[in-house]
Amino acid sequence: RSGVLLAWPIAVYEWEIVHHTDLASRIDRGGDPAHELARHMHVELLLVDLFHRSTSQLLTVATCHLPTHLWTDPVKRRAQAIIMHLVVDTLQGYADGLPAILMGDFGFIPSSAPYALAA
C-alpha cells in the first residue's frame, strides 16, 4: 500500500471536508481476473473541498497513487483502467458539479485507456 497527501495554503483556502476511501471497497468479489486484481490493489483516494477565502469559490481536489509495476500484462492494464474509472466516478460524484482537480502518480501513458478516462 502507498499513501497520499494533499496540502494547501491555509491563508488562501479553508477546508470544508476531507474524505478518504479505499476504492477496493467498491469492487465486488468474484469478478474476472482484472476486477479481482483491481480489488486487491487497495488504491486510496483522498478528496477535500477547498473554499477560497477571497472569491468564495468551492473546489474539490483529489489525489491517489496507482501501482505501476508490471503493466505489460493485459489483465493488469485492465485492472488499472478499472481503478481509474472508479477514481473518476468517485471524484465526479463527490464534487457534485463543482469544479474539481485530480492529481497523483498514475503511472500510465497518454495513449492508454486509463489516461482517456482521466482526461
JSON list of C-alpha atoms in Angstrom, two decimals:
[
{"chain": "A", "resi": 1, "resn": "ARG", "atom": "CA", "xyz": [0.00, 0.00, 0.00]},
{"chain": "A", "resi": 2, "resn": "SER", "atom": "CA", "xyz": [1.05, 3.53, -0.59]},
{"chain": "A", "resi": 3, "resn": "GLY", "atom": "CA", "xyz": [-0.11, 6.74, 1.00]},
{"chain": "A", "resi": 4, "resn": "VAL", "atom": "CA", "xyz": [-1.18, 10.04, -0.46]},
{"chain": "A", "resi": 5, "resn": "LEU", "atom": "CA", "xyz": [-1.05, 13.61, 0.80]},
{"chain": "A", "resi": 6, "resn": "LEU", "atom": "CA", "xyz": [-2.75, 16.90, -0.01]},
{"chain": "A", "resi": 7, "resn": "ALA", "atom": "CA", "xyz": [-1.56, 20.30, 1.18]},
{"chain": "A", "resi": 8, "resn": "TRP", "atom": "CA", "xyz": [-2.83, 23.81, 0.53]},
{"chain": "A", "resi": 9, "resn": "PRO", "atom": "CA", "xyz": [-2.03, 27.35, 1.72]},
{"chain": "A", "resi": 10, "resn": "ILE", "atom": "CA", "xyz": [-4.30, 27.93, 4.72]},
{"chain": "A", "resi": 11, "resn": "ALA", "atom": "CA", "xyz": [-4.11, 31.70, 4.22]},
{"chain": "A", "resi": 12, "resn": "VAL", "atom": "CA", "xyz": [-5.84, 31.24, 0.84]},
{"chain": "A", "resi": 13, "resn": "TYR", "atom": "CA", "xyz": [-8.08, 28.21, 1.35]},
{"chain": "A", "resi": 14, "resn": "GLU", "atom": "CA", "xyz": [-10.29, 26.98, 4.12]},
{"chain": "A", "resi": 15, "resn": "TRP", "atom": "CA", "xyz": [-11.06, 23.27, 4.01]},
{"chain": "A", "resi": 16, "resn": "GLU", "atom": "CA", "xyz": [-14.60, 22.02, 4.19]},
{"chain": "A", "resi": 17, "resn": "ILE", "atom": "CA", "xyz": [-14.50, 18.23, 4.16]},
{"chain": "A", "resi": 18, "resn": "VAL", "atom": "CA", "xyz": [-11.79, 15.62, 3.88]},
{"chain": "A", "resi": 19, "resn": "HIS", "atom": "CA", "xyz": [-12.87, 12.24, 2.56]},
{"chain": "A", "resi": 20, "resn": "HIS", "atom": "CA", "xyz": [-10.66, 9.17, 2.32]},
{"chain": "A", "resi": 21, "resn": "THR", "atom": "CA", "xyz": [-11.72, 5.96, 0.62]},
{"chain": "A", "resi": 22, "resn": "ASP", "atom": "CA", "xyz": [-10.15, 2.66, -0.35]},
{"chain": "A", "resi": 23, "resn": "LEU", "atom": "CA", "xyz": [-11.53, 2.08, -3.85]},
{"chain": "A", "resi": 24, "resn": "ALA", "atom": "CA", "xyz": [-11.24, -1.70, -3.40]},
{"chain": "A", "resi": 25, "resn": "SER", "atom": "CA", "xyz": [-14.41, -1.50, -1.30]},
{"chain": "A", "resi": 26, "resn": "ARG", "atom": "CA", "xyz": [-16.33, -0.52, -4.46]},
{"chain": "A", "resi": 27, "resn": "ILE", "atom": "CA", "xyz": [-15.33, -3.64, -6.41]},
{"chain": "A", "resi": 28, "resn": "ASP", "atom": "CA", "xyz": [-17.47, -6.75, -5.99]},
{"chain": "A", "resi": 29, "resn": "ARG", "atom": "CA", "xyz": [-15.77, -10.02, -5.07]},
{"chain": "A", "resi": 30, "resn": "GLY", "atom": "CA", "xyz": [-15.61, -12.84, -7.55]},
{"chain": "A", "resi": 31, "resn": "GLY", "atom": "CA", "xyz": [-15.24, -10.87, -10.76]},
{"chain": "A", "resi": 32, "resn": "ASP", "atom": "CA", "xyz": [-12.96, -11.60, -13.68]},
{"chain": "A", "resi": 33, "resn": "PRO", "atom": "CA", "xyz": [-9.18, -11.63, -13.08]},
{"chain": "A", "resi": 34, "resn": "ALA", "atom": "CA", "xyz": [-8.81, -7.90, -13.80]},
{"chain": "A", "resi": 35, "resn": "HIS", "atom": "CA", "xyz": [-11.54, -6.98, -11.29]},
{"chain": "A", "resi": 36, "resn": "GLU", "atom": "CA", "xyz": [-10.00, -9.29, -8.67]},
{"chain": "A", "resi": 37, "resn": "LEU", "atom": "CA", "xyz": [-6.57, -7.73, -9.22]},
{"chain": "A", "resi": 38, "resn": "ALA", "atom": "CA", "xyz": [-8.03, -4.22, -9.00]},
{"chain": "A", "resi": 39, "resn": "ARG", "atom": "CA", "xyz": [-9.80, -5.16, -5.75]},
{"chain": "A", "resi": 40, "resn": "HIS", "atom": "CA", "xyz": [-6.50, -6.32, -4.24]},
{"chain": "A", "resi": 41, "resn": "MET", "atom": "CA", "xyz": [-4.66, -3.10, -5.18]},
{"chain": "A", "resi": 42, "resn": "HIS", "atom": "CA", "xyz": [-6.26, -1.11, -2.33]},
{"chain": "A", "resi": 43, "resn": "VAL", "atom": "CA", "xyz": [-5.88, 2.26, -4.05]},
{"chain": "A", "resi": 44, "resn": "GLU", "atom": "CA", "xyz": [-6.58, 5.04, -1.58]},
{"chain": "A", "resi": 45, "resn": "LEU", "atom": "CA", "xyz": [-8.30, 8.17, -2.84]},
{"chain": "A", "resi": 46, "resn": "LEU", "atom": "CA", "xyz": [-8.11, 11.37, -0.81]},
{"chain": "A", "resi": 47, "resn": "LEU", "atom": "CA", "xyz": [-10.61, 14.16, -1.55]},
{"chain": "A", "resi": 48, "resn": "VAL", "atom": "CA", "xyz": [-11.04, 17.59, 0.01]},
{"chain": "A", "resi": 49, "resn": "ASP", "atom": "CA", "xyz": [-13.36, 20.53, -0.59]},
{"chain": "A", "resi": 50, "resn": "LEU", "atom": "CA", "xyz": [-11.43, 23.81, -0.52]},
{"chain": "A", "resi": 51, "resn": "PHE", "atom": "CA", "xyz": [-13.14, 27.16, -0.03]},
{"chain": "A", "resi": 52, "resn": "HIS", "atom": "CA", "xyz": [-11.22, 30.13, -1.49]},
{"chain": "A", "resi": 53, "resn": "ARG", "atom": "CA", "xyz": [-11.30, 32.81, 1.20]},
{"chain": "A", "resi": 54, "resn": "SER", "atom": "CA", "xyz": [-11.36, 35.85, -1.13]},
{"chain": "A", "resi": 55, "resn": "THR", "atom": "CA", "xyz": [-13.56, 34.57, -4.00]},
{"chain": "A", "resi": 56, "resn": "SER", "atom": "CA", "xyz": [-15.84, 32.18, -2.05]},
{"chain": "A", "resi": 57, "resn": "GLN", "atom": "CA", "xyz": [-15.26, 29.59, -4.80]},
{"chain": "A", "resi": 58, "resn": "LEU", "atom": "CA", "xyz": [-15.58, 25.97, -3.70]},
{"chain": "A", "resi": 59, "resn": "LEU", "atom": "CA", "xyz": [-13.21, 23.48, -5.35]},
{"chain": "A", "resi": 60, "resn": "THR", "atom": "CA", "xyz": [-12.88, 19.73, -4.92]},
{"chain": "A", "resi": 61, "resn": "VAL", "atom": "CA", "xyz": [-9.35, 18.34, -5.09]},
{"chain": "A", "resi": 62, "resn": "ALA", "atom": "CA", "xyz": [-8.45, 14.64, -5.20]},
{"chain": "A", "resi": 63, "resn": "THR", "atom": "CA", "xyz": [-5.26, 12.62, -5.29]},
{"chain": "A", "resi": 64, "resn": "CYS", "atom": "CA", "xyz": [-4.23, 8.98, -5.41]},
{"chain": "A", "resi": 65, "resn": "HIS", "atom": "CA", "xyz": [-1.36, 6.72, -6.36]},
{"chain": "A", "resi": 66, "resn": "LEU", "atom": "CA", "xyz": [-1.87, 3.85, -8.79]},
{"chain": "A", "resi": 67, "resn": "PRO", "atom": "CA", "xyz": [0.54, 0.91, -8.64]},
{"chain": "A", "resi": 68, "resn": "THR", "atom": "CA", "xyz": [2.61, 0.86, -11.80]},
{"chain": "A", "resi": 69, "resn": "HIS", "atom": "CA", "xyz": [4.66, -2.32, -11.65]},
{"chain": "A", "resi": 70, "resn": "LEU", "atom": "CA", "xyz": [4.45, -4.83, -14.48]},
{"chain": "A", "resi": 71, "resn": "TRP", "atom": "CA", "xyz": [1.83, -3.16, -16.66]},
{"chain": "A", "resi": 72, "resn": "THR", "atom": "CA", "xyz": [2.90, -5.23, -19.66]},
{"chain": "A", "resi": 73, "resn": "ASP", "atom": "CA", "xyz": [0.17, -7.78, -18.95]},
{"chain": "A", "resi": 74, "resn": "PRO", "atom": "CA", "xyz": [-3.31, -7.07, -20.46]},
{"chain": "A", "resi": 75, "resn": "VAL", "atom": "CA", "xyz": [-5.10, -8.13, -17.24]},
{"chain": "A", "resi": 76, "resn": "LYS", "atom": "CA", "xyz": [-3.01, -5.69, -15.21]},
{"chain": "A", "resi": 77, "resn": "ARG", "atom": "CA", "xyz": [-3.62, -2.89, -17.70]},
{"chain": "A", "resi": 78, "resn": "ARG", "atom": "CA", "xyz": [-7.37, -3.58, -17.50]},
{"chain": "A", "resi": 79, "resn": "ALA", "atom": "CA", "xyz": [-7.19, -3.55, -13.69]},
{"chain": "A", "resi": 80, "resn": "GLN", "atom": "CA", "xyz": [-5.52, -0.15, -13.87]},
{"chain": "A", "resi": 81, "resn": "ALA", "atom": "CA", "xyz": [-8.34, 1.10, -16.14]},
{"chain": "A", "resi": 82, "resn": "ILE", "atom": "CA", "xyz": [-10.95, -0.26, -13.71]},
{"chain": "A", "resi": 83, "resn": "ILE", "atom": "CA", "xyz": [-9.33, 1.61, -10.82]},
{"chain": "A", "resi": 84, "resn": "MET", "atom": "CA", "xyz": [-9.06, 4.83, -12.85]},
{"chain": "A", "resi": 85, "resn": "HIS", "atom": "CA", "xyz": [-12.75, 4.55, -13.75]},
{"chain": "A", "resi": 86, "resn": "LEU", "atom": "CA", "xyz": [-13.54, 4.31, -10.03]},
{"chain": "A", "resi": 87, "resn": "VAL", "atom": "CA", "xyz": [-11.29, 7.29, -9.26]},
{"chain": "A", "resi": 88, "resn": "VAL", "atom": "CA", "xyz": [-13.03, 9.50, -11.82]},
{"chain": "A", "resi": 89, "resn": "ASP", "atom": "CA", "xyz": [-16.51, 8.24, -10.88]},
{"chain": "A", "resi": 90, "resn": "THR", "atom": "CA", "xyz": [-15.87, 8.84, -7.18]},
{"chain": "A", "resi": 91, "resn": "LEU", "atom": "CA", "xyz": [-14.48, 12.33, -7.81]},
{"chain": "A", "resi": 92, "resn": "GLN", "atom": "CA", "xyz": [-17.41, 13.30, -10.05]},
{"chain": "A", "resi": 93, "resn": "GLY", "atom": "CA", "xyz": [-19.92, 12.02, -7.50]},
{"chain": "A", "resi": 94, "resn": "TYR", "atom": "CA", "xyz": [-18.17, 13.73, -4.63]},
{"chain": "A", "resi": 95, "resn": "ALA", "atom": "CA", "xyz": [-17.72, 17.06, -6.45]},
{"chain": "A", "resi": 96, "resn": "ASP", "atom": "CA", "xyz": [-21.39, 17.01, -7.47]},
{"chain": "A", "resi": 97, "resn": "GLY", "atom": "CA", "xyz": [-20.95, 19.51, -10.31]},
{"chain": "A", "resi": 98, "resn": "LEU", "atom": "CA", "xyz": [-18.38, 21.73, -8.57]},
{"chain": "A", "resi": 99, "resn": "PRO", "atom": "CA", "xyz": [-15.01, 22.44, -10.20]},
{"chain": "A", "resi": 100, "resn": "ALA", "atom": "CA", "xyz": [-12.64, 19.57, -9.48]},
{"chain": "A", "resi": 101, "resn": "ILE", "atom": "CA", "xyz": [-8.95, 18.79, -9.85]},
{"chain": "A", "resi": 102, "resn": "LEU", "atom": "CA", "xyz": [-7.50, 15.28, -9.98]},
{"chain": "A", "resi": 103, "resn": "MET", "atom": "CA", "xyz": [-3.78, 14.81, -9.43]},
{"chain": "A", "resi": 104, "resn": "GLY", "atom": "CA", "xyz": [-1.50, 11.99, -8.47]},
{"chain": "A", "resi": 105, "resn": "ASP", "atom": "CA", "xyz": [1.00, 9.41, -9.58]},
{"chain": "A", "resi": 106, "resn": "PHE", "atom": "CA", "xyz": [-0.98, 7.34, -12.05]},
{"chain": "A", "resi": 107, "resn": "GLY", "atom": "CA", "xyz": [1.79, 5.57, -13.94]},
{"chain": "A", "resi": 108, "resn": "PHE", "atom": "CA", "xyz": [0.12, 5.41, -17.33]},
{"chain": "A", "resi": 109, "resn": "ILE", "atom": "CA", "xyz": [0.90, 6.93, -20.70]},
{"chain": "A", "resi": 110, "resn": "PRO", "atom": "CA", "xyz": [-1.18, 9.37, -22.80]},
{"chain": "A", "resi": 111, "resn": "SER", "atom": "CA", "xyz": [-2.16, 6.66, -25.31]},
{"chain": "A", "resi": 112, "resn": "SER", "atom": "CA", "xyz": [-3.62, 4.36, -22.61]},
{"chain": "A", "resi": 113, "resn": "ALA", "atom": "CA", "xyz": [-7.24, 3.68, -21.65]},
{"chain": "A", "resi": 114, "resn": "PRO", "atom": "CA", "xyz": [-6.78, 5.00, -18.07]},
{"chain": "A", "resi": 115, "resn": "TYR", "atom": "CA", "xyz": [-5.44, 8.28, -19.48]},
{"chain": "A", "resi": 116, "resn": "ALA", "atom": "CA", "xyz": [-8.51, 8.60, -21.71]},
{"chain": "A", "resi": 117, "resn": "LEU", "atom": "CA", "xyz": [-10.71, 8.10, -18.64]},
{"chain": "A", "resi": 118, "resn": "ALA", "atom": "CA", "xyz": [-8.84, 10.74, -16.63]},
{"chain": "A", "resi": 119, "resn": "ALA", "atom": "CA", "xyz": [-8.62, 13.31, -19.42]}
]
